[in-house]
Amino acid sequence: MQTGIQNSFSFSQSKERTNTLVNSLSVGVLLQGPETGIFFCNKAASAILGLAEAEICRRSAYSPDWEICHEDGSPFAPEENPSAVAIRTKKAVSNVVMGVWRPATDDRVWLQVHAEPLLDPEGRVIEVISSFMDISEHRAAREKLAWLYQNLEMRAFEIAATNADLEKFVYAATHDLQEPLRLISSFVQLLKKKYEHQLDDQAHEYINYAVEGAKRMKRLILDLLEYSKFTGRGMILVPTDMNKIMEEVQRTVAKQLKEANASLILHPLPEALVHPALIAQLFENLIDNALKYRSDKIPSVEISCKEEEGKWQFSVKDNGIGIETGYSEKIFDLFQRLHNNGIYEGTGAGLAICKKIVQLHRGDIWVTSEPGQGSTFIFTIPAIQAMSYEKI
Ligand code: ADP
């Protein structure tokens, strides 16, 4: 028993259904015989080519009237046309990109064309079915993307060149500044030594200021030099057990911890993709500060990590003097200090270096704090799973 709607259709109904189907497609469809011109086109073909059915059916698919070009703008020879190739080779031709001139709108439409020959039992071509999609928008988007990418590359190149210039400048400036500074410092000291007994108290006081100023300037220059070294050039990130890093850091800060009678509480840390030496330095700087800016409580530093939104979030928490609200961003800028020079040694480069290290790892750093209660420095690193390391 035969069932199904098509079986109850007459031939003319079936033809009508095929027409409806072909006309409802969003791809253009053309039918052409090997010796004749195009004898059928669907609605999408008319719309895409901007021509009425009668205008299309006057031509063959490879008529020179079409004004077709390749992607590079060179003209498409009629014999290269997918329909002509399908007739000649008796094989399907796929994904040919061609630009077709539309006289109605005076523009070029980009088509992706497929041509399929229909053969009779003797292997002769009866007709060719050509179907095509309008890929103009897709092509324009691709061209724009390529243009943007090229611009981006150019900008990246310019930025890299500017950065390299700046790095050279800082390096040269800091180097060159050291020499005159050494001169000032040693001649002021000589002055003090030679005329010690001829100078009154005030002159001694002034000389001391000058010596201290020179010393401080030297520290600033050295810190600037240190800061300028963090360029990330040639930096290789490796999967690292952060617990191992902390063991090393613990050994480095052991003396300071002992002197401050401080405790270091370590929670289990994950494996992360880092530059081990830089990350160790980051932890050392933060622990250094936690001990330096301690309150009258017994200092305690606690290090932990959690995963949040695809990032490892490391925390270094202390119970020190804390940071006044409103300064939590400023302290990460170079040479920005909140606390008095006289009490706390330093130049204000430590946290700027921390920020640079975190940025080189594509992370963020910030602080939360309650004055008098302590501070928690938090930094993030993308949590890349071990399986994807080799993709980087
Ligand atoms: P430095 O310690 O040399 O001043 P940093 O860049 O390390 O430089 O720190 C900048 C400023 O941030 C410090 O001068 C201090 O005022 C503040 N600070 C940093 N760490 C802490 C901390 N753990 N507790 C309180 N204040 C801090």
Coordinates of C-alpha atoms and ligand atoms in Angstrom, one line a residue:
M1 CA 0.0 0.0 0.0
Q2 CA 1.4 3.4 -0.9
T3 CA 0.8 6.3 1.4
G4 CA 2.2 9.9 1.5
I5 CA 0.9 13.2 0.3
Q6 CA 3.0 13.2 -2.9
N7 CA 1.3 10.1 -4.2
S8 CA -2.1 11.6 -4.2
F9 CA -0.7 14.6 -6.2
S10 CA -1.2 14.9 -10.0
F11 CA 1.8 15.7 -12.1
S12 CA 0.8 19.3 -12.5
Q13 CA 0.4 19.6 -8.7
S14 CA 3.8 18.1 -8.2
K15 CA 5.3 20.5 -10.6
E16 CA 3.6 23.4 -8.9
R17 CA 4.9 22.2 -5.5
T18 CA 8.5 22.0 -6.9
N19 CA 8.1 25.5 -8.2
T20 CA 6.8 26.8 -4.9
L21 CA 9.6 25.0 -3.1
V22 CA 12.4 26.4 -5.4
N23 CA 10.9 29.9 -5.2
S24 CA 10.8 29.8 -1.5
L25 CA 14.6 29.2 -1.2
S26 CA 16.8 32.0 -0.3
V27 CA 19.6 30.7 -2.6
G28 CA 19.4 31.6 -6.3
V29 CA 18.7 28.7 -8.6
L30 CA 19.2 28.7 -12.4
L31 CA 18.6 25.9 -14.9
Q32 CA 20.3 25.8 -18.2
G33 CA 20.6 23.2 -21.0
P34 CA 24.0 22.5 -22.6
E35 CA 23.0 24.0 -25.9
T36 CA 20.4 26.5 -24.7
G37 CA 20.4 29.5 -22.5
I38 CA 19.0 29.7 -19.0
F39 CA 15.4 28.5 -19.1
F40 CA 14.4 28.8 -15.4
C41 CA 15.4 31.1 -12.5
N42 CA 13.8 31.3 -9.1
K43 CA 12.7 34.4 -7.3
A44 CA 15.9 34.5 -5.1
A45 CA 18.0 34.5 -8.3
S46 CA 16.1 37.5 -9.7
A47 CA 16.4 39.4 -6.3
I48 CA 20.1 38.6 -5.9
L49 CA 21.0 39.5 -9.5
G50 CA 18.7 42.5 -9.6
L51 CA 17.2 41.3 -12.9
A52 CA 13.7 40.3 -14.0
E53 CA 13.2 36.6 -14.9
A54 CA 12.9 37.5 -18.6
E55 CA 16.2 39.3 -18.5
I56 CA 18.0 36.4 -16.9
C57 CA 16.4 33.8 -19.2
R58 CA 17.7 35.7 -22.3
R59 CA 21.3 34.8 -21.4
S60 CA 23.4 31.7 -20.8
A61 CA 25.1 31.4 -17.4
Y62 CA 28.4 32.1 -19.1
S63 CA 27.3 35.0 -21.3
P64 CA 29.9 37.8 -21.3
D65 CA 26.9 40.2 -20.5
W66 CA 27.2 39.3 -16.9
E67 CA 30.5 41.1 -16.3
I68 CA 31.9 38.7 -13.8
C69 CA 35.2 39.0 -11.9
H70 CA 37.3 36.9 -9.6
E71 CA 38.0 37.9 -5.9
D72 CA 41.1 39.7 -7.0
G73 CA 39.1 41.8 -9.5
S74 CA 40.4 40.0 -12.7
P75 CA 37.7 39.2 -15.2
F76 CA 36.1 35.7 -15.2
A77 CA 36.5 34.1 -18.7
P78 CA 33.2 32.6 -19.9
E79 CA 34.8 29.1 -20.1
E80 CA 35.7 29.4 -16.4
N81 CA 32.1 29.8 -15.4
P82 CA 31.0 26.9 -13.1
S83 CA 28.1 26.0 -15.4
A84 CA 30.4 25.8 -18.4
V85 CA 32.9 23.7 -16.4
A86 CA 30.1 21.4 -15.2
I87 CA 28.9 20.9 -18.8
R88 CA 32.5 20.3 -20.0
T89 CA 33.7 18.0 -17.2
K90 CA 30.3 16.4 -16.3
K91 CA 31.2 17.0 -12.7
A92 CA 29.9 19.2 -10.0
V93 CA 31.7 22.4 -9.3
S94 CA 31.5 23.8 -5.8
N95 CA 32.2 27.0 -3.9
V96 CA 33.3 29.3 -6.7
V97 CA 33.3 32.9 -5.6
M98 CA 32.5 35.4 -8.3
G99 CA 31.6 39.1 -8.4
V100 CA 28.7 39.9 -10.7
W101 CA 27.9 43.4 -11.9
R102 CA 24.3 44.5 -11.3
P103 CA 23.3 47.2 -13.8
A104 CA 20.1 48.1 -11.9
T105 CA 21.9 49.1 -8.8
D106 CA 25.3 49.8 -10.5
D107 CA 27.1 47.6 -8.0
R108 CA 28.8 44.3 -7.7
V109 CA 27.2 41.3 -5.9
W110 CA 29.4 38.6 -4.5
L111 CA 28.2 35.1 -5.1
Q112 CA 29.3 31.7 -3.9
V113 CA 28.3 29.3 -6.7
H114 CA 27.7 25.6 -7.0
A115 CA 26.9 24.0 -10.4
E116 CA 25.7 20.4 -10.7
P117 CA 25.2 18.6 -14.1
L118 CA 22.3 16.3 -14.6
L119 CA 23.2 13.4 -16.9
D120 CA 21.0 11.0 -19.0
P121 CA 21.6 7.3 -18.8
E122 CA 24.1 7.6 -21.7
G123 CA 26.1 10.1 -19.6
R124 CA 25.2 13.1 -21.7
V125 CA 24.5 16.4 -19.9
I126 CA 20.8 17.2 -20.0
E127 CA 21.0 20.4 -17.9
V128 CA 23.0 22.2 -15.3
I129 CA 21.5 23.4 -12.0
S130 CA 23.4 26.4 -10.7
S131 CA 22.7 27.6 -7.2
F132 CA 24.3 30.6 -5.5
M133 CA 24.3 32.6 -2.3
D134 CA 24.8 36.3 -1.9
I135 CA 27.9 36.5 0.3
S136 CA 28.5 40.3 -0.2
E137 CA 27.8 41.1 3.4
H138 CA 29.9 38.2 4.6
R139 CA 32.7 39.3 2.3
A140 CA 32.4 43.0 3.4
A141 CA 32.6 41.9 7.1
R142 CA 35.6 39.7 6.3
E143 CA 37.3 42.6 4.6
K144 CA 36.5 44.9 7.4
L145 CA 37.9 42.4 9.9
A146 CA 41.1 42.0 7.9
W147 CA 41.4 45.8 7.7
L148 CA 40.8 46.1 11.5
Y149 CA 43.3 43.4 12.1
Q150 CA 45.9 45.1 10.0
N151 CA 45.3 48.3 11.8
L152 CA 45.5 46.6 15.1
E153 CA 48.8 45.0 14.1
M154 CA 50.1 48.4 13.1
R155 CA 48.9 50.0 16.4
A156 CA 50.5 47.1 18.3
F157 CA 53.7 47.7 16.4
E158 CA 53.7 51.4 17.1
I159 CA 53.0 50.8 20.8
A160 CA 55.8 48.3 21.0
A161 CA 58.1 50.8 19.3
T162 CA 57.0 53.6 21.7
N163 CA 57.4 51.3 24.7
A164 CA 60.8 50.2 23.5
D165 CA 61.8 53.9 23.1
L166 CA 60.4 54.7 26.6
E167 CA 62.2 51.8 28.1
K168 CA 65.5 52.9 26.5
F169 CA 64.8 56.5 27.7
V170 CA 64.2 55.5 31.3
Y171 CA 67.2 53.2 31.3
A172 CA 69.5 55.8 29.8
A173 CA 68.1 58.6 32.0
T174 CA 68.4 56.6 35.2
H175 CA 71.9 55.5 34.3
D176 CA 73.0 59.0 33.4
L177 CA 71.5 60.5 36.5
Q178 CA 73.5 58.3 38.7
E179 CA 76.8 59.9 37.8
P180 CA 76.1 63.6 38.7
L181 CA 74.3 62.3 41.8
R182 CA 77.4 60.5 42.9
L183 CA 79.4 63.7 42.4
I184 CA 77.0 65.8 44.4
S185 CA 76.9 63.3 47.2
S186 CA 80.7 62.8 47.4
F187 CA 81.4 66.6 47.2
V188 CA 78.9 67.4 49.9
Q189 CA 80.5 64.7 52.1
L190 CA 84.0 66.1 51.4
L191 CA 82.7 69.6 52.2
K192 CA 81.4 68.3 55.5
K193 CA 84.6 66.5 56.3
K194 CA 87.0 69.3 55.4
Y195 CA 85.1 72.2 57.0
E196 CA 83.6 70.3 59.8
H197 CA 85.1 72.6 62.5
Q198 CA 84.4 75.8 60.6
L199 CA 80.7 75.2 60.1
D200 CA 78.0 76.0 62.6
D201 CA 75.1 73.7 63.6
Q202 CA 72.8 75.1 60.9
A203 CA 75.4 74.5 58.1
H204 CA 75.7 70.9 59.4
E205 CA 72.0 70.5 59.4
Y206 CA 71.8 71.7 55.8
I207 CA 74.6 69.4 54.7
N208 CA 72.8 66.5 56.3
Y209 CA 69.6 67.4 54.4
A210 CA 71.6 67.5 51.2
V211 CA 73.2 64.1 51.9
E212 CA 69.9 62.5 52.9
G213 CA 68.3 64.1 49.7
A214 CA 71.1 62.6 47.5
K215 CA 70.6 59.2 49.2
R216 CA 66.9 59.3 48.6
M217 CA 67.3 60.3 45.1
K218 CA 69.7 57.4 44.5
R219 CA 67.1 55.0 45.9
L220 CA 64.5 56.5 43.7
I221 CA 66.7 56.2 40.6
L222 CA 67.6 52.5 41.5
D223 CA 63.9 51.7 42.0
L224 CA 63.0 53.4 38.7
L225 CA 65.7 51.4 37.0
E226 CA 64.3 48.2 38.6
Y227 CA 60.7 49.2 37.6
S228 CA 61.8 49.8 34.0
K229 CA 63.2 46.2 33.8
F230 CA 59.7 44.7 34.0
T231 CA 58.9 44.7 30.3
G232 CA 57.6 41.2 29.8
R233 CA 59.8 40.9 26.8
G234 CA 60.6 37.2 26.2
M235 CA 58.6 36.3 29.3
I236 CA 57.7 32.6 29.3
L237 CA 54.8 31.5 31.5
V238 CA 55.0 27.9 32.8
P239 CA 52.6 25.7 34.7
T240 CA 53.7 26.1 38.2
D241 CA 52.7 24.6 41.6
M242 CA 52.1 27.8 43.6
N243 CA 52.7 25.9 46.8
K244 CA 56.3 25.3 45.7
I245 CA 56.7 29.0 45.0
M246 CA 55.4 29.8 48.5
E247 CA 57.9 27.4 50.0
E248 CA 60.6 29.3 48.3
V249 CA 59.2 32.7 49.3
Q250 CA 58.8 31.5 52.9
R251 CA 62.5 30.7 53.0
T252 CA 63.4 34.1 51.6
V253 CA 61.3 36.0 54.2
A254 CA 62.0 33.7 57.1
K255 CA 64.4 36.1 58.7
Q256 CA 62.0 39.0 58.4
L257 CA 59.2 36.9 59.8
K258 CA 61.4 35.9 62.8
E259 CA 62.5 39.4 63.5
A260 CA 58.9 40.7 63.4
N261 CA 57.8 37.6 65.5
A262 CA 55.2 37.3 62.7
S263 CA 53.2 34.2 61.6
L264 CA 52.7 33.3 57.9
I265 CA 49.6 31.2 57.4
L266 CA 49.5 29.3 54.0
H267 CA 46.4 27.8 52.6
P268 CA 46.7 25.3 49.7
L269 CA 47.3 27.0 46.4
P270 CA 46.6 25.8 42.9
E271 CA 48.8 25.2 39.9
A272 CA 48.9 28.3 37.6
L273 CA 50.5 29.5 34.5
V274 CA 53.1 32.0 35.7
H275 CA 56.6 33.3 35.5
P276 CA 57.8 31.7 38.8
A277 CA 60.5 34.3 39.6
L278 CA 58.2 37.2 39.1
I279 CA 55.4 35.7 41.0
A280 CA 57.8 34.9 43.9
Q281 CA 58.9 38.6 43.8
L282 CA 55.2 39.7 43.9
F283 CA 54.5 37.6 47.0
E284 CA 57.7 38.8 48.6
N285 CA 56.8 42.5 48.0
L286 CA 53.4 42.0 49.5
I287 CA 54.7 40.1 52.6
D288 CA 57.4 42.7 53.0
N289 CA 54.7 45.4 53.1
A290 CA 52.5 43.4 55.4
L291 CA 55.4 43.3 57.9
K292 CA 56.5 46.9 57.3
Y293 CA 53.1 48.4 57.8
R294 CA 52.3 46.4 60.9
S295 CA 50.3 47.6 63.8
D296 CA 51.0 46.9 67.5
K297 CA 49.3 43.5 67.1
I298 CA 51.5 40.4 66.6
P299 CA 51.8 40.5 62.8
S300 CA 50.1 37.8 60.9
V301 CA 50.0 37.3 57.1
E302 CA 47.6 34.8 55.5
I303 CA 47.9 33.7 52.0
S304 CA 45.0 31.9 50.2
C305 CA 43.4 31.4 46.8
K306 CA 40.0 30.8 45.3
E307 CA 38.7 30.5 41.7
E308 CA 36.3 33.0 40.5
E309 CA 34.9 33.6 37.0
G310 CA 37.8 31.7 35.3
K311 CA 40.5 33.4 37.4
W312 CA 42.6 32.5 40.3
Q313 CA 42.1 35.1 43.0
F314 CA 45.1 35.1 45.4
S315 CA 44.9 37.1 48.7
V316 CA 47.6 38.3 51.0
K317 CA 45.9 39.4 54.2
D318 CA 47.6 41.2 57.0
N319 CA 46.5 42.6 60.4
G320 CA 48.5 45.8 60.0
I321 CA 47.8 49.5 60.1
G322 CA 45.5 49.4 57.1
I323 CA 44.9 52.0 54.4
E324 CA 42.7 55.0 54.5
T325 CA 39.7 54.8 52.1
G326 CA 40.3 56.7 48.9
Y327 CA 43.9 55.7 48.5
S328 CA 43.4 52.1 47.5
E329 CA 44.2 52.9 43.8
K330 CA 46.8 55.6 44.2
I331 CA 49.2 53.3 46.1
F332 CA 49.7 51.2 43.0
D333 CA 51.2 54.2 41.1
L334 CA 54.9 54.6 41.0
F335 CA 56.4 56.5 43.9
Q336 CA 53.1 57.0 45.6
R337 CA 53.3 56.6 49.4
L338 CA 50.7 57.1 52.1
H339 CA 52.9 56.7 55.1
N340 CA 55.5 58.9 56.5
N341 CA 59.1 58.6 55.2
G342 CA 60.6 59.0 58.6
I343 CA 58.8 56.0 60.1
Y344 CA 58.6 53.6 57.1
E345 CA 61.5 53.2 54.7
G346 CA 60.7 53.0 51.1
T347 CA 60.2 54.9 47.8
G348 CA 56.7 53.8 46.7
A349 CA 57.9 51.5 43.9
G350 CA 57.0 48.1 45.5
L351 CA 53.3 48.1 44.7
A352 CA 53.9 49.6 41.2
I353 CA 56.2 46.7 40.5
C354 CA 53.5 44.3 41.9
K355 CA 50.9 45.8 39.5
K356 CA 53.3 45.5 36.5
I357 CA 54.0 41.8 37.4
V358 CA 50.2 41.1 37.6
Q359 CA 49.5 42.9 34.4
L360 CA 52.2 40.9 32.6
H361 CA 50.1 37.8 33.7
R362 CA 47.0 39.4 32.3
G363 CA 45.5 39.9 35.8
D364 CA 44.3 42.6 38.1
I365 CA 45.4 43.7 41.6
W366 CA 43.6 45.7 44.2
V367 CA 43.4 46.2 47.9
T368 CA 40.6 46.1 50.5
S369 CA 41.3 47.5 53.9
E370 CA 40.0 48.8 57.1
P371 CA 42.2 51.4 58.8
G372 CA 43.6 50.0 62.0
Q373 CA 42.4 46.5 61.2
G374 CA 44.6 45.4 58.3
S375 CA 44.6 45.1 54.5
T376 CA 44.0 42.4 52.0
F377 CA 45.9 42.6 48.7
I378 CA 44.1 40.6 46.0
F379 CA 45.5 39.7 42.6
T380 CA 44.1 37.6 39.8
I381 CA 45.7 35.3 37.2
P382 CA 43.7 33.6 34.4
A383 CA 42.8 30.1 35.6
I384 CA 44.0 28.2 32.6
Q385 CA 43.5 24.5 33.0
A386 CA 46.5 22.2 32.5
M387 CA 45.0 20.7 29.4
S388 CA 45.0 24.0 27.5
Y389 CA 48.6 25.0 28.4
E390 CA 50.0 23.6 25.1
K391 CA 47.6 25.8 23.2
I392 CA 49.3 29.0 24.4
Ligands
ADP1 P1 56.8 51.6 49.9 O1 56.5 50.5 50.8 O2 58.2 51.7 49.4 O3 56.3 53.0 50.3 P2 54.9 50.4 48.1 O4 54.7 50.8 46.7 O5 55.2 49.0 48.4 O6 56.0 51.4 48.5 O7 53.6 50.9 48.9 C1 53.0 52.1 48.6 C2 52.2 52.6 49.8 O8 51.1 51.8 50.0 C3 53.1 52.5 51.1 O9 53.8 53.7 51.2 C4 52.0 52.4 52.1 O10 51.5 53.7 52.4 C5 50.9 51.7 51.4 N1 50.9 50.2 51.8 C6 51.5 49.2 51.1 N2 51.3 48.0 51.6 C7 50.6 48.3 52.8 C8 50.1 47.5 53.8 N3 50.2 46.1 53.8 N4 49.4 48.1 54.8 C9 49.2 49.4 54.8 N5 49.7 50.2 53.9 C10 50.3 49.7 52.8

